[in-house]
Short mmCIF file of C-alpha atoms in Angstrom, two decimals:
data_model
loop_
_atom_site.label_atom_id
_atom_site.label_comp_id
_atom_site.label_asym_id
_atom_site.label_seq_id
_atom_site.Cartn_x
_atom_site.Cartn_y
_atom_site.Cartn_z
CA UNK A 1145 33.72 -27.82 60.91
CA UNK A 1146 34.96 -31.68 60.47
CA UNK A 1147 38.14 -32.11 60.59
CA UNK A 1148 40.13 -34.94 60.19
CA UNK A 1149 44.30 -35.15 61.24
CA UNK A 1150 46.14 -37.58 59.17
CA UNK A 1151 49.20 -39.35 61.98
CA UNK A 1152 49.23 -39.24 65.41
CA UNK A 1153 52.54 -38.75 65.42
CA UNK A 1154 54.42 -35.63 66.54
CA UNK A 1155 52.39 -33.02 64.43
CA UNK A 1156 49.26 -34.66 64.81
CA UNK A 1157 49.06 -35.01 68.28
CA UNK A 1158 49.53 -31.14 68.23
CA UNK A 1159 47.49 -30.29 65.39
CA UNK A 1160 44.66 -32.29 67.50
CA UNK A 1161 45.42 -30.52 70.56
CA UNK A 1162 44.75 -27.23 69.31
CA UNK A 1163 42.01 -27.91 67.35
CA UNK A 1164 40.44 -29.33 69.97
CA UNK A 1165 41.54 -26.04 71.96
CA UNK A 1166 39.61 -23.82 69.28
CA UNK A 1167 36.30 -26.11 69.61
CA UNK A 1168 36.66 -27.73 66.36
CA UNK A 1169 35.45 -31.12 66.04
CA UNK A 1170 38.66 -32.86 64.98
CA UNK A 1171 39.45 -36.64 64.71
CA UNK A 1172 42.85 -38.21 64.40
CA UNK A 1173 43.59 -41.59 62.78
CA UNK A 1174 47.00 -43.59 62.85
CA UNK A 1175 47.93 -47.23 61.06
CA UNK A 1176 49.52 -47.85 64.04
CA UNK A 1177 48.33 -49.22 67.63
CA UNK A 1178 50.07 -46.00 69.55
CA UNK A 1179 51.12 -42.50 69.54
CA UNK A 1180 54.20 -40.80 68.09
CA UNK A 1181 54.89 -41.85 64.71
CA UNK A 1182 58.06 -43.26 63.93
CA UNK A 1183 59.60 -42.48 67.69
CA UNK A 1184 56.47 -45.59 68.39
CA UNK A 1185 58.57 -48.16 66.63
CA UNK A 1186 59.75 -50.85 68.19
CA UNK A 1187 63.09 -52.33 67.56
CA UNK A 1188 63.61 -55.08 65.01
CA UNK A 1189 60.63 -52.90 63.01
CA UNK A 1190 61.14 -50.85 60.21
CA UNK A 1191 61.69 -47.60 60.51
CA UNK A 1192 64.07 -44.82 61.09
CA UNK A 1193 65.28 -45.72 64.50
CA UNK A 1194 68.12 -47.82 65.91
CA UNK A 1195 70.03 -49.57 68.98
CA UNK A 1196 71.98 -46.56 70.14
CA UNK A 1197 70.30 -44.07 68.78
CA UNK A 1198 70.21 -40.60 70.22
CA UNK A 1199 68.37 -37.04 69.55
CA UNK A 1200 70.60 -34.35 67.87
CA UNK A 1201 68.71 -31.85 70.03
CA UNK A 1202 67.91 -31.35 73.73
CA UNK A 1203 64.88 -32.50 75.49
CA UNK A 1204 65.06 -28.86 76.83
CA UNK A 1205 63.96 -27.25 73.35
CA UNK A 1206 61.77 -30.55 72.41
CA UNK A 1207 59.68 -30.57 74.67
CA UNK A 1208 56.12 -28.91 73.64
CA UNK A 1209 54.41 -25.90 75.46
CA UNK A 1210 52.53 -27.18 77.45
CA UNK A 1211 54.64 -29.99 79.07
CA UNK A 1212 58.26 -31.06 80.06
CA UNK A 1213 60.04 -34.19 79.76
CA UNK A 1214 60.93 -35.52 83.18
CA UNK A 1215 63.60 -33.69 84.80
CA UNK A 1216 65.86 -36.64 85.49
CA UNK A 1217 66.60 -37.23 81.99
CA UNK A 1218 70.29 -36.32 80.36
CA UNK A 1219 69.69 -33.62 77.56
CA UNK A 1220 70.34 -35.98 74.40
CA UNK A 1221 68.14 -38.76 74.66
CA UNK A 1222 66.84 -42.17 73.64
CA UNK A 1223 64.15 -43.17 71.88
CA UNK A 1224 62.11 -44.52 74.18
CA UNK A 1225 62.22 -42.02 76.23
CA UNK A 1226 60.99 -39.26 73.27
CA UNK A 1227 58.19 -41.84 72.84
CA UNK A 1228 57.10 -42.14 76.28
CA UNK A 1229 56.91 -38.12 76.40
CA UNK A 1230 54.38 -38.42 73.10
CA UNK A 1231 52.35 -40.79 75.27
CA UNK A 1232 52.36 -38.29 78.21
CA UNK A 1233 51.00 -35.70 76.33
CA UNK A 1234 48.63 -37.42 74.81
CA UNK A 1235 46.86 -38.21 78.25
CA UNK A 1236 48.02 -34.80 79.48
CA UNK A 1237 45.53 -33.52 76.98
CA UNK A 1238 43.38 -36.47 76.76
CA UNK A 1239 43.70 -36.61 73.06
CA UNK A 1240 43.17 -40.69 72.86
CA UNK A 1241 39.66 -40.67 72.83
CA UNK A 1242 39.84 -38.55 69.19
CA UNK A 1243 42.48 -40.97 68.25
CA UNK A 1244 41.32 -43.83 65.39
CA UNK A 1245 44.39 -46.52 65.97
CA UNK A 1246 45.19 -49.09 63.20
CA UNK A 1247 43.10 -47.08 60.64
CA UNK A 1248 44.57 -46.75 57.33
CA UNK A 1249 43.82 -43.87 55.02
CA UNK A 1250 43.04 -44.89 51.54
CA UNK A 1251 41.64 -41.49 49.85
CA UNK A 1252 41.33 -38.17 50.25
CA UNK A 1253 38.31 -37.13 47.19
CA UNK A 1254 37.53 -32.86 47.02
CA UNK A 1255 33.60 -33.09 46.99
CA UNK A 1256 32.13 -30.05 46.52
CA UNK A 1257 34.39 -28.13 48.73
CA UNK A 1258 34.61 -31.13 51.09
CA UNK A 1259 36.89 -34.24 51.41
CA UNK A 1260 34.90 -38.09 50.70
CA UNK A 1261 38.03 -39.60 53.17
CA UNK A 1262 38.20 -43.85 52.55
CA UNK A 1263 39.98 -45.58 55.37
CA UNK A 1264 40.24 -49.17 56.52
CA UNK A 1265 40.77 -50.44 59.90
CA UNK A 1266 42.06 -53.56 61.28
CA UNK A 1267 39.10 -55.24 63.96
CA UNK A 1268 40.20 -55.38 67.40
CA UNK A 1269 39.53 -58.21 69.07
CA UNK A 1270 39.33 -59.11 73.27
CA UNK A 1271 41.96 -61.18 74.78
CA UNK A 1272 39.31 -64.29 75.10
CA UNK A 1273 39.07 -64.82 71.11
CA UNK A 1274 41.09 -67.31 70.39
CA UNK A 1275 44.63 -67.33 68.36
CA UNK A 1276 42.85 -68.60 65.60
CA UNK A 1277 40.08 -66.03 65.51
CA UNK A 1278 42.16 -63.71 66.02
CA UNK A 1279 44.76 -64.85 62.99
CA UNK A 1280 41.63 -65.21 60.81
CA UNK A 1281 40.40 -61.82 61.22
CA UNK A 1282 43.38 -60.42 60.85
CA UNK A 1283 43.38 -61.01 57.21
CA UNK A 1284 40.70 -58.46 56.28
CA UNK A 1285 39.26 -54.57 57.22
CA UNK A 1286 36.52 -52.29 57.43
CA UNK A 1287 36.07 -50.05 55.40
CA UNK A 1288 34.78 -46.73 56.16
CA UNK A 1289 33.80 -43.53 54.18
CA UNK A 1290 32.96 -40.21 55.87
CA UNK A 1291 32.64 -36.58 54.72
CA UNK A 1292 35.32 -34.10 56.29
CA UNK A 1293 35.43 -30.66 56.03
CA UNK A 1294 38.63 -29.97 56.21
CA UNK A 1295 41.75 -32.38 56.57
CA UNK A 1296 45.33 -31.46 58.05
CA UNK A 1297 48.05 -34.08 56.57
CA UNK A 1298 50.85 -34.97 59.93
CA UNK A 1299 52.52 -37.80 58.45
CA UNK A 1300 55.94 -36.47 57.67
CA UNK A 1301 58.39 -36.66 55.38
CA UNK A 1302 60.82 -39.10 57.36
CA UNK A 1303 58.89 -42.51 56.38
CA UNK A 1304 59.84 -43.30 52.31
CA UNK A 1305 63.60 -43.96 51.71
CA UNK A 1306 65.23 -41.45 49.37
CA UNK A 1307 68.12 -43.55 48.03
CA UNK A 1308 70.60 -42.62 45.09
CA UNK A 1309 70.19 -45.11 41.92
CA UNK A 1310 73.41 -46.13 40.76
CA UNK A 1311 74.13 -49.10 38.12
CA UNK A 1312 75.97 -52.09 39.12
CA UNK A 1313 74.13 -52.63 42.72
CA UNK A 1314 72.75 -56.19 41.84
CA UNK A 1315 76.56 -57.55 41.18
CA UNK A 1316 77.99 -55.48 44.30
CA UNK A 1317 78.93 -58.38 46.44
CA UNK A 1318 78.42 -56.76 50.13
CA UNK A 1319 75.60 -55.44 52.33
CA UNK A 1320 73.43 -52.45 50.86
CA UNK A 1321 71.04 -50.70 52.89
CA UNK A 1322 69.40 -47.13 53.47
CA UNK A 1323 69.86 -46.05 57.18
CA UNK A 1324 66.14 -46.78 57.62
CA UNK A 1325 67.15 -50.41 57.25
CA UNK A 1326 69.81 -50.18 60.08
CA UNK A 1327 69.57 -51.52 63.16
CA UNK A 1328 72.52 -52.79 65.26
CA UNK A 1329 75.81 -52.19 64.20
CA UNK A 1330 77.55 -55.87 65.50
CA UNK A 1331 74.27 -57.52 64.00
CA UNK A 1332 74.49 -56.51 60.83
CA UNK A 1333 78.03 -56.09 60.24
CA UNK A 1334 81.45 -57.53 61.08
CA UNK A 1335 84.71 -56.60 62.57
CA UNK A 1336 86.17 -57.72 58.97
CA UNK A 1337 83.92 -54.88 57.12
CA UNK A 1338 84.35 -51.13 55.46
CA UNK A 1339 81.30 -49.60 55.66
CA UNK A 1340 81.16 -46.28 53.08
CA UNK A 1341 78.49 -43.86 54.36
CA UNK A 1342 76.74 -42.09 51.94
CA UNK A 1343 75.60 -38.75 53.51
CA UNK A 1344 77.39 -36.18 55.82
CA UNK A 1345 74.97 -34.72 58.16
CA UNK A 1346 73.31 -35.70 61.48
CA UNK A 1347 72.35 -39.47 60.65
CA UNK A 1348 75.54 -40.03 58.90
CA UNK A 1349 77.29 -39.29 61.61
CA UNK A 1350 75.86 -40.42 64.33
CA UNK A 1351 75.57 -44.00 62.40
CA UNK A 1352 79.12 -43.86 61.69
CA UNK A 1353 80.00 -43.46 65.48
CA UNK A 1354 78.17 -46.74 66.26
CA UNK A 1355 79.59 -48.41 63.45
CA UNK A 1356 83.02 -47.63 64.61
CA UNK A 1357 83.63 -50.08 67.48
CA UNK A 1358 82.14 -52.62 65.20
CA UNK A 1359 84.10 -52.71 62.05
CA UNK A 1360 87.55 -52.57 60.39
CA UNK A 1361 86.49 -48.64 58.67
CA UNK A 1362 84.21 -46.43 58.14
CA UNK A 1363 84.14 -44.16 55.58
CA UNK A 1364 81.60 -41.24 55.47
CA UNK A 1365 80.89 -39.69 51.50
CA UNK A 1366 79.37 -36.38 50.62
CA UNK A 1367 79.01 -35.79 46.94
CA UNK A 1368 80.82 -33.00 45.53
CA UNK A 1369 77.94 -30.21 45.65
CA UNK A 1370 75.85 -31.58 49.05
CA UNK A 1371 76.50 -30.33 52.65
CA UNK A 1372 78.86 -31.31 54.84
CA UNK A 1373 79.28 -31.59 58.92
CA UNK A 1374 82.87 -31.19 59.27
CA UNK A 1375 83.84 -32.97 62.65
CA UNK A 1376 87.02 -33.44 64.81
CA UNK A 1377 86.06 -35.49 67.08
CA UNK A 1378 86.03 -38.60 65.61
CA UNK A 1379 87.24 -42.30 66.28
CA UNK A 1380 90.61 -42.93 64.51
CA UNK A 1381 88.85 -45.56 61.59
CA UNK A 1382 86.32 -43.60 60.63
CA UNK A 1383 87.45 -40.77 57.74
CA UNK A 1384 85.34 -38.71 55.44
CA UNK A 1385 86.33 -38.60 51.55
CA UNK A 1386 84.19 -35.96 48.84
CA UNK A 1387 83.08 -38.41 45.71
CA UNK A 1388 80.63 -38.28 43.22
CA UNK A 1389 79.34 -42.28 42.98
CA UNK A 1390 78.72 -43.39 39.29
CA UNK A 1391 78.47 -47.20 40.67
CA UNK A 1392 78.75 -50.32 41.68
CA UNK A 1393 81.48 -52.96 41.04
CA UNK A 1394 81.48 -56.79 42.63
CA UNK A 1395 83.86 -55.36 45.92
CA UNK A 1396 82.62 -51.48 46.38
CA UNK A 1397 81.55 -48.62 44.56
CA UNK A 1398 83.30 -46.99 41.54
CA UNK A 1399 83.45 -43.06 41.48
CA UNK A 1400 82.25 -40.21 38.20
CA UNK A 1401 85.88 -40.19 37.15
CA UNK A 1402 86.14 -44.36 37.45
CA UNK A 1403 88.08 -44.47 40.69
CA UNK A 1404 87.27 -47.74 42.38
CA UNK A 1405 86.42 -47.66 46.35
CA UNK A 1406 86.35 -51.53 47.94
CA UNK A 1407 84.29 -52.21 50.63
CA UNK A 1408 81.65 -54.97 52.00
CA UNK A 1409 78.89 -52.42 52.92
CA UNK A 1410 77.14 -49.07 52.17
CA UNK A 1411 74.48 -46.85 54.11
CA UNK A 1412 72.78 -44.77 52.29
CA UNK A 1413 71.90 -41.35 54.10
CA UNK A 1414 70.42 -39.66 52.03
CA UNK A 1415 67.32 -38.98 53.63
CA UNK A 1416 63.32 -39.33 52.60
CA UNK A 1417 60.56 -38.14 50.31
CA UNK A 1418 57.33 -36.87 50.49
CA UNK A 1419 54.91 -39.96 49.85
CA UNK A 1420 51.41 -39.16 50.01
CA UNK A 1421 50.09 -42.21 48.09
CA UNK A 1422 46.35 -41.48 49.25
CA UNK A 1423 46.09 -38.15 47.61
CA UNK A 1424 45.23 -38.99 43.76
CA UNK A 1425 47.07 -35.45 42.12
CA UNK A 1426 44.88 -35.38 39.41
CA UNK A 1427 41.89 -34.68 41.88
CA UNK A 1428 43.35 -31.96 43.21
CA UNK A 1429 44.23 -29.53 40.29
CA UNK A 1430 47.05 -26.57 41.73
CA UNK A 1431 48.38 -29.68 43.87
CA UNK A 1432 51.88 -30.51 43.14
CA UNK A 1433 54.73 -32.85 44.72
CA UNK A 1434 57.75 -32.36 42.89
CA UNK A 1435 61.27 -34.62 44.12
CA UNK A 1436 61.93 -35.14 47.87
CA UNK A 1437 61.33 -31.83 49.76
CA UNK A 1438 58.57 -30.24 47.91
CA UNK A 1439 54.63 -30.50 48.15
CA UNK A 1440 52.71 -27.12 47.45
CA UNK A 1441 52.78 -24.39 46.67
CA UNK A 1442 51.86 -23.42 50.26
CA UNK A 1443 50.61 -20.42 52.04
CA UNK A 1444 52.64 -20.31 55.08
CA UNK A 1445 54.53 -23.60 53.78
CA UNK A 1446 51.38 -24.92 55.52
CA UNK A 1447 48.00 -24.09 53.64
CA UNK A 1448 47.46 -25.71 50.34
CA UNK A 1449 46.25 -22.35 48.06
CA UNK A 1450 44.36 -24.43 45.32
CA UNK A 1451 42.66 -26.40 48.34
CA UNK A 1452 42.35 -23.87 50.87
CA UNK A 1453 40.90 -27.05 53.59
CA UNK A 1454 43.98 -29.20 52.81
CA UNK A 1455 46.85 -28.62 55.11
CA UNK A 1456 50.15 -29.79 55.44
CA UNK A 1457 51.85 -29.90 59.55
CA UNK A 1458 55.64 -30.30 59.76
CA UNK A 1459 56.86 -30.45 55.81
CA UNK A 1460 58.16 -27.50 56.14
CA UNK A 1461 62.04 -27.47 56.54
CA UNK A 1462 62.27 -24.31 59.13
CA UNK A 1463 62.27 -26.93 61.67
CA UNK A 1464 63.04 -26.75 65.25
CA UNK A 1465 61.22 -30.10 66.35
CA UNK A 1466 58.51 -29.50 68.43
CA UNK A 1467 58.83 -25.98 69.27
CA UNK A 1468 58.19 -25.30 65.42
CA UNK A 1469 55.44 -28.07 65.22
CA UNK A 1470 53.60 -26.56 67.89
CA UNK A 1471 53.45 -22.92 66.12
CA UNK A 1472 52.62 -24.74 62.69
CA UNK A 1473 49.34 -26.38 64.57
CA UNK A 1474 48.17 -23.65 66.67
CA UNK A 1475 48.65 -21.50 63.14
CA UNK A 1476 46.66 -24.16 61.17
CA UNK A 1477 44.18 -24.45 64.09
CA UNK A 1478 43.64 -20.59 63.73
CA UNK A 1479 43.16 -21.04 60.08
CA UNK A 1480 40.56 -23.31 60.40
CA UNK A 1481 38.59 -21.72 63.11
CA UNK A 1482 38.21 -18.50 60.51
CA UNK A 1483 40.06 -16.42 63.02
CA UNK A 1484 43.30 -14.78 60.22
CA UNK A 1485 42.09 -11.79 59.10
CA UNK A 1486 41.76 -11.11 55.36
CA UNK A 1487 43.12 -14.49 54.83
CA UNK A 1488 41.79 -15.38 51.25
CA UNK A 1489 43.54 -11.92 49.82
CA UNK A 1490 47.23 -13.32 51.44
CA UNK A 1491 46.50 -16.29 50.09
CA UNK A 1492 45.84 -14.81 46.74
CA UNK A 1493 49.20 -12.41 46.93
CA UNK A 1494 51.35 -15.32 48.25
CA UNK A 1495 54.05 -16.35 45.79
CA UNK A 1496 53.28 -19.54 43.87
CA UNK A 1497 56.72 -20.66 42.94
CA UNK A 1498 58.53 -23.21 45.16
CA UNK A 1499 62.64 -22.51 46.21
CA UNK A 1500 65.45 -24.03 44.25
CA UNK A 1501 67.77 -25.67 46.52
CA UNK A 1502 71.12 -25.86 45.58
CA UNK A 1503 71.19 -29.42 44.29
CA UNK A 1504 68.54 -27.73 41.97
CA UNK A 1505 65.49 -29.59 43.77
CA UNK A 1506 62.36 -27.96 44.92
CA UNK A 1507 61.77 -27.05 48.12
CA UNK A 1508 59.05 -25.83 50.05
CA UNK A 1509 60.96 -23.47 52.80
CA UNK A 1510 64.14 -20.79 51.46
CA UNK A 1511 66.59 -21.20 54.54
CA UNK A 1512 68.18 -18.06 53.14
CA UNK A 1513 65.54 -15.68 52.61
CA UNK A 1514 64.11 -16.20 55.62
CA UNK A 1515 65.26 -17.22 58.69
CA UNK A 1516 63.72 -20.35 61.20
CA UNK A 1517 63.32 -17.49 64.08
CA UNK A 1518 61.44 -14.76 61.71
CA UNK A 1519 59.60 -17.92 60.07
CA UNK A 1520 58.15 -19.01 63.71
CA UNK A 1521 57.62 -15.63 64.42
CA UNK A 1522 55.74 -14.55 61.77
CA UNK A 1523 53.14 -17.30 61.72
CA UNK A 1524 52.82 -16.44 65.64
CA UNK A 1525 52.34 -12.51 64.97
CA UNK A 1526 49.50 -13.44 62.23
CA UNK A 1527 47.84 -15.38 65.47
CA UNK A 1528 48.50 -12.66 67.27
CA UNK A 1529 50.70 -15.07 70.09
CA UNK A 1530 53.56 -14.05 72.23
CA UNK A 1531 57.04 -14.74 69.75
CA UNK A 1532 58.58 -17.85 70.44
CA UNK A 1533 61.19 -17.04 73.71
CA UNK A 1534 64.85 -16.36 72.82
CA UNK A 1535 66.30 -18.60 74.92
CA UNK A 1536 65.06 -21.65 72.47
CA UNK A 1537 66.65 -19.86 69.86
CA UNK A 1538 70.03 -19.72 71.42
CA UNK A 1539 70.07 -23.34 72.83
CA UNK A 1540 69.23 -24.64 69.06
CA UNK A 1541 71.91 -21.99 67.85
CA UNK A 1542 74.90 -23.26 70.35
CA UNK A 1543 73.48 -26.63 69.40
CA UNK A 1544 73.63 -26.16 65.84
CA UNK A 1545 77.14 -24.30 66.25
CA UNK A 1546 78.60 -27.41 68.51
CA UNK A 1547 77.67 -30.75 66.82
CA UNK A 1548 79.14 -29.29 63.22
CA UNK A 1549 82.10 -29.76 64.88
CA UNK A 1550 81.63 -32.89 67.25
CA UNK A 1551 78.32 -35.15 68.21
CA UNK A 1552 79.98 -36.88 71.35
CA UNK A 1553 81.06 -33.59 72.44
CA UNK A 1554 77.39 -32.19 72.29
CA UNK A 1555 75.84 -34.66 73.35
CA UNK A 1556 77.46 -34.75 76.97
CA UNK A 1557 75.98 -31.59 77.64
CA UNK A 1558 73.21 -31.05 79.57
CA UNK A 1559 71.22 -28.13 79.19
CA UNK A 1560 68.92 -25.65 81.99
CA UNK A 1561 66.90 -23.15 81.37
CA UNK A 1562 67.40 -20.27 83.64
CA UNK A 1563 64.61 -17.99 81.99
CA UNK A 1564 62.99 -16.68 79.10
CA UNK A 1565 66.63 -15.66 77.84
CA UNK A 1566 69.21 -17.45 79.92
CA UNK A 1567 70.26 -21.07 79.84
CA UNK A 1568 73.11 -22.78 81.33
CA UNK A 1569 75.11 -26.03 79.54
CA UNK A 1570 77.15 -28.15 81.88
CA UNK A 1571 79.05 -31.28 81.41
CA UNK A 1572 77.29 -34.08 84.37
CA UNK A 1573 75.01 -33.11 86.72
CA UNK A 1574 74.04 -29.55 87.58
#
């Protein structure tokens, strides 16, 4: 079988490796010039990273089976240093020679039980063409259409802005921006400013902390029915308020029940939506995307049942970064290789109808039906793999447990595996 793996980000990189594994012929492509998705950007370009910005889980329970991050790294990490780990692995598998850089998908078109796939890539010139040549040719593509058998979809759901709408934002008189827009906290703001954070969980916070040191307050939102990280340890102008936003007057934001909240700047973080502008919906019949969280319905929250050859790698929301990624690709790798017994009657049994969260939204995972531990487990019992070790489970779960309460706190931990069940966290070196 062709295959074809949309991103060579996280998911892609391991949806290549293990269909490369099971003797498939798989190709990757990527719009961008390198490895690892949105942990590849640079900074000053767009995209969900910023100065100072730090993982919300440890390297020891990111990392990939397979291969470590270096040992001399602190648990909670940089960016750059997550990237540099996606561009180890993909020479520790040699996975760049399937790799199709700066190749922009266009199309995905079923044909007759196959995929007509329409990308464009941007010519590559050598370093003796000159600037001009090189400006030039940068102006147009190549276009290329190929027949693919199957194709796996890696690009995530953490690239299109999910923002609130609220009236009034054209006369608001300060700085407006969705945390995918922020960068540096002294560049963009000033010691003069009250920043309202809209949001409560991981990137709210962690924002908020950099903002601190920056500005006059901070002031992180939840609405009335979303989720909340309560925390203690926080700096002394930073506070968290419960409003529902209706919106925007000429000096801050104005509240359901017309309170009025002045400030010079708001950060929404509110997350992203699935955007998969290359799939046309009305070609694929069965095929629905439905508000942020939700493409399916999905066997697995992975296998597209009206398009049994169109797969979906880390939209699911039982998540446990790469850990969960990897089980998602060797599953999908397994699916493709024909080796899941009695596969088209699960398919046909699975139920259709996606979760309700509780902001009424669809959703393609139910947190509360099934647990992230069962979910990984399951999908490794159908491949008929060794469960997924306990002692990842109870880092993520003292993880999980610790930074409700207190990011700083958790992330001055370092974290060692001792075995299969044991792990030791330690403030410093070991």
């Amino acid at each position: 079988k062709k295959v074809l793996i949309v991103g060579a980000g996280p998911c892609g990189l391991l949806s290549l490796r293990h269909c490369l594994d099971m003797g498939l012929n798989a190709v990757c492509v990527d719009k961008r010039h390198c490895v690892g998705g949105i942990w590849g950007i640079e900074p000053g370009e767009t995209g969900a990273m910023y100065d100072g910005m730090r993982t919300i889980l440890p390297k020891e329970i990111m990392a990939a089976p397979g291969l470590d991050y270096r040992p001399d790294l602190p648990s909670f990490i940089g960016r750059a240093d997550v990237n540099e780990y996606f561009q180890d692995y993909a020479k520790e598998f040699n996975l760049e020679p399937k790799i199709r850089f700066q190749t922009q998908l266009v199309s995905i078109e079923p044909l007759k039980g196959s995929f007509l796939v329409t990308t464009t890539t941007k010519r590559i010139f050598d370093s003796e063409e000159s600037k001009e040549e090189k400006k030039t040719a940068d102006m147009f593509d190549e276009k290329t259409v190929e027949l693919f058998d199957v194709v796996v979809i890696c690009t995530g759901n953490a690239s299109t802005p999910n923002p609130p709408s609220f009236i009034g934002q054209d006369s608001f008189r300060g700085k407006v921006m969705h945390s995918v827009q922020y960068k540096n906290a002294k560049k963009q703001f000033s010691k003069d400013d009250t920043v309202v954070i809209i949001g409560a969980k991981a990137s709210a916070w962690s924002i908020a902390h950099l903002l601190s040191p920056a500005v006059k307050e901070v002031v992180v939102v939840k609405r009335k029915n979303g989720e909340f990280w309560p925390q203690t340890d926080v700096p002394e102008n930073v506070h968290s308020r419960t409003y529902d936003f209706a919106g925007f007057y000429e000096d801050g934001l104005i509240t359901s029940t017309g309170e009025k909240v002045p400030c010079s700047g708001v950060v929404y973080c509110t997350g992203y939506k699935i955007d998969l502008p290359f799939l046309d919906l009305n070609q694929f019949p069965g095929l629905c995307v439905d508000g942020p969280a939700y493409v399916g319905p999905l066997y697995n929250e992975l296998v597209s049942i009206a398009n049994p050859n169109l797969m979906f790698v880390g939209f699911s929301r039982h998540c446990l970064g790469m850990n969960a990624f990897d089980i998602q690709a060797r599953y999908v790798a397994h699916v493709i290789a024909d080796k899941i017994p009695d596969l088209d009657r699960k398919m046909a049994e699975a139920e259709q109808k996606p979760y309700i969260d509780s902001r009424g939204r669809p959703s393609i995972s139910n947190p509360k039906s099934v647990t992230l531990e069962d979910f990984s487990n399951s999908l490794l019992a159908e491949i008929k793999h060794a469960p997924l070790r306990p002692v990842i489970m109870g880092i993520y779960q003292e993880v999980l447990a610790k930074r409700e309460c207190s990011l700083p706190q958790i992330r001055s931990l370092n974290y060692r595996i001792i075995d299969d069940i044991t792990f030791k966290s330690y403030v410093g070196d070991a």
